[in-house]
Amino acid sequence: MSSVKVECVVKASALIGEGPVWEESDQTLLFVDIAGHKINRWSPTTNQMQSVETEDSVGFVVPRVSGGYVAGVGRSIVAVDWSTEMMTSLVEVDQDKPTNRLNDGKVDPAGRLLAGTMGKEERPAEVQKGQGSLFSVASDLTVTRHLRQVDISNGMDWSLDQKTFFYIDSLSLTVDAFDYDLNTGNISKTHLYPLTYTLSPVPSHLYPLTYTLSPITLSPYTLTELSHSYLSNL
């Protein structure tokens, strides 16, 4: 740990900065400010950051195959046109729980979006427990609920062979590993891995050991989360 150099690359003044995703095509870093209602895009080449404001809390943003982005705003999954700053609602989840909000979201290697919700947050990590769910959204906008009674739906990633899906419900203090069918998006046979140590009070994100991003290198200690930049086919 003593040899790790921590450097601030973006002074975003975010209220809750989350969800960094590297956009390979443009060589930019995407991330959101959940409570600040902003989607941010930073270029390490120019050291410039652009932002688009959202009407509600924003849990995640991911690149889209057809251009632009897909984001989780409030309980809606929206398409984002960066050039016009316009947002179009694609689907809404948890219609029966109006105080819920979308939190983390990731795209699987097939382009399918997985996104989770959480209950109302009174204070950081103090939420209405068991109110969240984990959903997937297919290219035809079919929504499938995979998990219920989640506290804080959070970090997601896939194994290199794409057969295992890793998932965090932050307050459970475990990492869940599911068998994953990439063709159907179905998950099954959960395996629990209790955390014997953490880098923060509660687990929130998953990431490989190191990502090398031209022209910078980010380690797991410089960001709390960095995911594969798969493109959404929504």
Short mmCIF file of C-alpha atoms in Angstrom, two decimals, residues 69-196:
data_model
loop_
_atom_site.label_atom_id
_atom_site.label_comp_id
_atom_site.label_asym_id
_atom_site.label_seq_id
_atom_site.Cartn_x
_atom_site.Cartn_y
_atom_site.Cartn_z
CA TYR A 69 -25.72 7.22 -23.37
CA VAL A 70 -28.16 5.33 -21.17
CA ALA A 71 -28.58 6.56 -17.60
CA GLY A 72 -30.60 5.75 -14.51
CA VAL A 73 -32.43 8.90 -13.41
CA GLY A 74 -34.82 8.59 -10.49
CA ARG A 75 -36.68 5.35 -11.29
CA SER A 76 -36.42 5.85 -15.06
CA ILE A 77 -33.88 4.43 -17.48
CA VAL A 78 -33.34 7.18 -20.02
CA ALA A 79 -31.55 7.71 -23.33
CA VAL A 80 -29.22 10.72 -23.23
CA ASP A 81 -28.39 12.81 -26.30
CA TRP A 82 -25.21 14.56 -25.19
CA SER A 83 -25.16 17.16 -27.97
CA THR A 84 -28.66 18.47 -27.19
CA GLU A 85 -28.71 17.50 -23.47
CA MET A 86 -32.11 15.91 -24.14
CA MET A 87 -33.24 12.84 -22.18
CA THR A 88 -35.92 10.39 -23.30
CA SER A 89 -37.45 7.90 -20.88
CA LEU A 90 -37.19 4.29 -22.08
CA VAL A 91 -38.64 2.34 -19.15
CA GLU A 92 -39.58 2.94 -15.53
CA VAL A 93 -39.08 0.46 -12.69
CA ASP A 94 -40.51 0.08 -9.17
CA GLN A 95 -43.71 1.91 -10.09
CA ASP A 96 -45.21 0.74 -6.78
CA LYS A 97 -42.37 2.31 -4.75
CA PRO A 98 -42.28 6.01 -5.62
CA THR A 99 -39.51 6.88 -3.13
CA ASN A 100 -37.10 4.31 -4.58
CA ARG A 101 -34.32 5.31 -6.96
CA LEU A 102 -31.98 3.59 -9.37
CA ASN A 103 -28.45 3.11 -8.11
CA ASP A 104 -25.70 1.20 -9.91
CA GLY A 105 -26.10 -0.11 -13.46
CA LYS A 106 -23.84 -2.05 -15.81
CA VAL A 107 -23.96 -3.49 -19.33
CA ASP A 108 -23.22 -7.18 -19.84
CA PRO A 109 -21.01 -8.45 -22.71
CA ALA A 110 -24.14 -9.00 -24.86
CA GLY A 111 -25.26 -5.37 -24.50
CA ARG A 112 -28.00 -6.09 -21.97
CA LEU A 113 -28.41 -3.52 -19.17
CA LEU A 114 -28.52 -4.62 -15.54
CA ALA A 115 -29.62 -1.99 -13.04
CA GLY A 116 -30.67 -2.04 -9.43
CA THR A 117 -32.76 0.08 -7.10
CA MET A 118 -32.72 1.04 -3.44
CA GLY A 119 -35.12 2.53 -0.93
CA LYS A 120 -35.18 6.07 0.34
CA GLU A 121 -31.86 7.11 1.84
CA GLU A 122 -32.25 9.07 5.07
CA ARG A 123 -28.46 9.37 5.49
CA PRO A 124 -25.51 7.79 3.63
CA ALA A 125 -25.91 3.98 3.85
CA GLU A 126 -29.04 4.39 6.01
CA VAL A 127 -31.92 3.32 3.82
CA GLN A 128 -35.34 1.76 3.99
CA LYS A 129 -34.15 -1.85 3.91
CA GLY A 130 -35.42 -4.54 1.58
CA GLN A 131 -37.09 -2.12 -0.84
CA GLY A 132 -34.71 -2.53 -3.79
CA SER A 133 -34.51 -4.96 -6.71
CA LEU A 134 -32.14 -6.00 -9.48
CA PHE A 135 -33.49 -5.73 -13.03
CA SER A 136 -32.25 -6.41 -16.54
CA VAL A 137 -33.45 -4.56 -19.63
CA ALA A 138 -33.20 -6.19 -23.07
CA SER A 139 -32.86 -4.44 -26.42
CA ASP A 140 -36.66 -4.60 -26.94
CA LEU A 141 -37.06 -2.86 -23.53
CA THR A 142 -38.38 -5.99 -21.84
CA VAL A 143 -37.72 -5.63 -18.11
CA THR A 144 -36.94 -8.70 -15.98
CA ARG A 145 -36.70 -8.60 -12.18
CA HIS A 146 -34.00 -11.01 -10.95
CA LEU A 147 -33.75 -10.16 -7.23
CA ARG A 148 -36.10 -8.66 -4.67
CA GLN A 149 -35.74 -7.35 -1.10
CA VAL A 150 -32.38 -5.74 -1.82
CA ASP A 151 -31.07 -3.06 0.54
CA ILE A 152 -28.59 -1.14 -1.66
CA SER A 153 -28.19 -2.62 -5.14
CA ASN A 154 -24.62 -1.85 -6.09
CA GLY A 155 -21.41 -3.19 -7.71
CA MET A 156 -21.68 -5.59 -10.67
CA ASP A 157 -19.21 -7.26 -13.00
CA TRP A 158 -18.59 -10.46 -14.95
CA SER A 159 -15.81 -13.02 -14.94
CA LEU A 160 -13.44 -13.11 -17.89
CA ASP A 161 -15.19 -16.22 -19.28
CA GLN A 162 -18.54 -14.37 -18.93
CA LYS A 163 -20.09 -17.30 -17.05
CA THR A 164 -20.16 -15.73 -13.60
CA PHE A 165 -21.95 -12.55 -12.54
CA PHE A 166 -20.70 -10.83 -9.39
CA TYR A 167 -23.07 -8.63 -7.41
CA ILE A 168 -23.05 -6.55 -4.24
CA ASP A 169 -25.94 -5.65 -1.97
CA SER A 170 -23.90 -3.24 0.13
CA LEU A 171 -25.46 -3.80 3.54
CA SER A 172 -25.22 -7.60 3.30
CA LEU A 173 -21.41 -7.38 3.56
CA THR A 174 -21.05 -10.13 0.95
CA VAL A 175 -20.14 -10.51 -2.70
CA ASP A 176 -22.65 -12.76 -4.47
CA ALA A 177 -21.49 -14.84 -7.44
CA PHE A 178 -24.18 -16.17 -9.79
CA ASP A 179 -24.01 -18.57 -12.72
CA TYR A 180 -24.75 -16.34 -15.72
CA ASP A 181 -26.32 -17.33 -19.04
CA LEU A 182 -25.12 -14.71 -21.51
CA ASN A 183 -27.67 -15.80 -24.14
CA THR A 184 -30.72 -15.30 -21.91
CA GLY A 185 -29.41 -13.04 -19.15
CA ASN A 186 -30.65 -15.49 -16.50
CA ILE A 187 -28.80 -15.76 -13.18
CA SER A 188 -28.84 -18.76 -10.85
CA LYS A 189 -27.03 -20.69 -8.11
CA THR A 190 -25.74 -17.91 -5.96
CA HIS A 191 -22.51 -18.36 -4.03
CA LEU A 192 -21.83 -16.02 -1.11
CA TYR A 193 -18.38 -14.71 -0.34
CA PRO A 194 -18.38 -12.94 3.04
CA LEU A 195 -15.97 -10.04 3.15
CA THR A 196 -13.17 -10.48 5.67
#
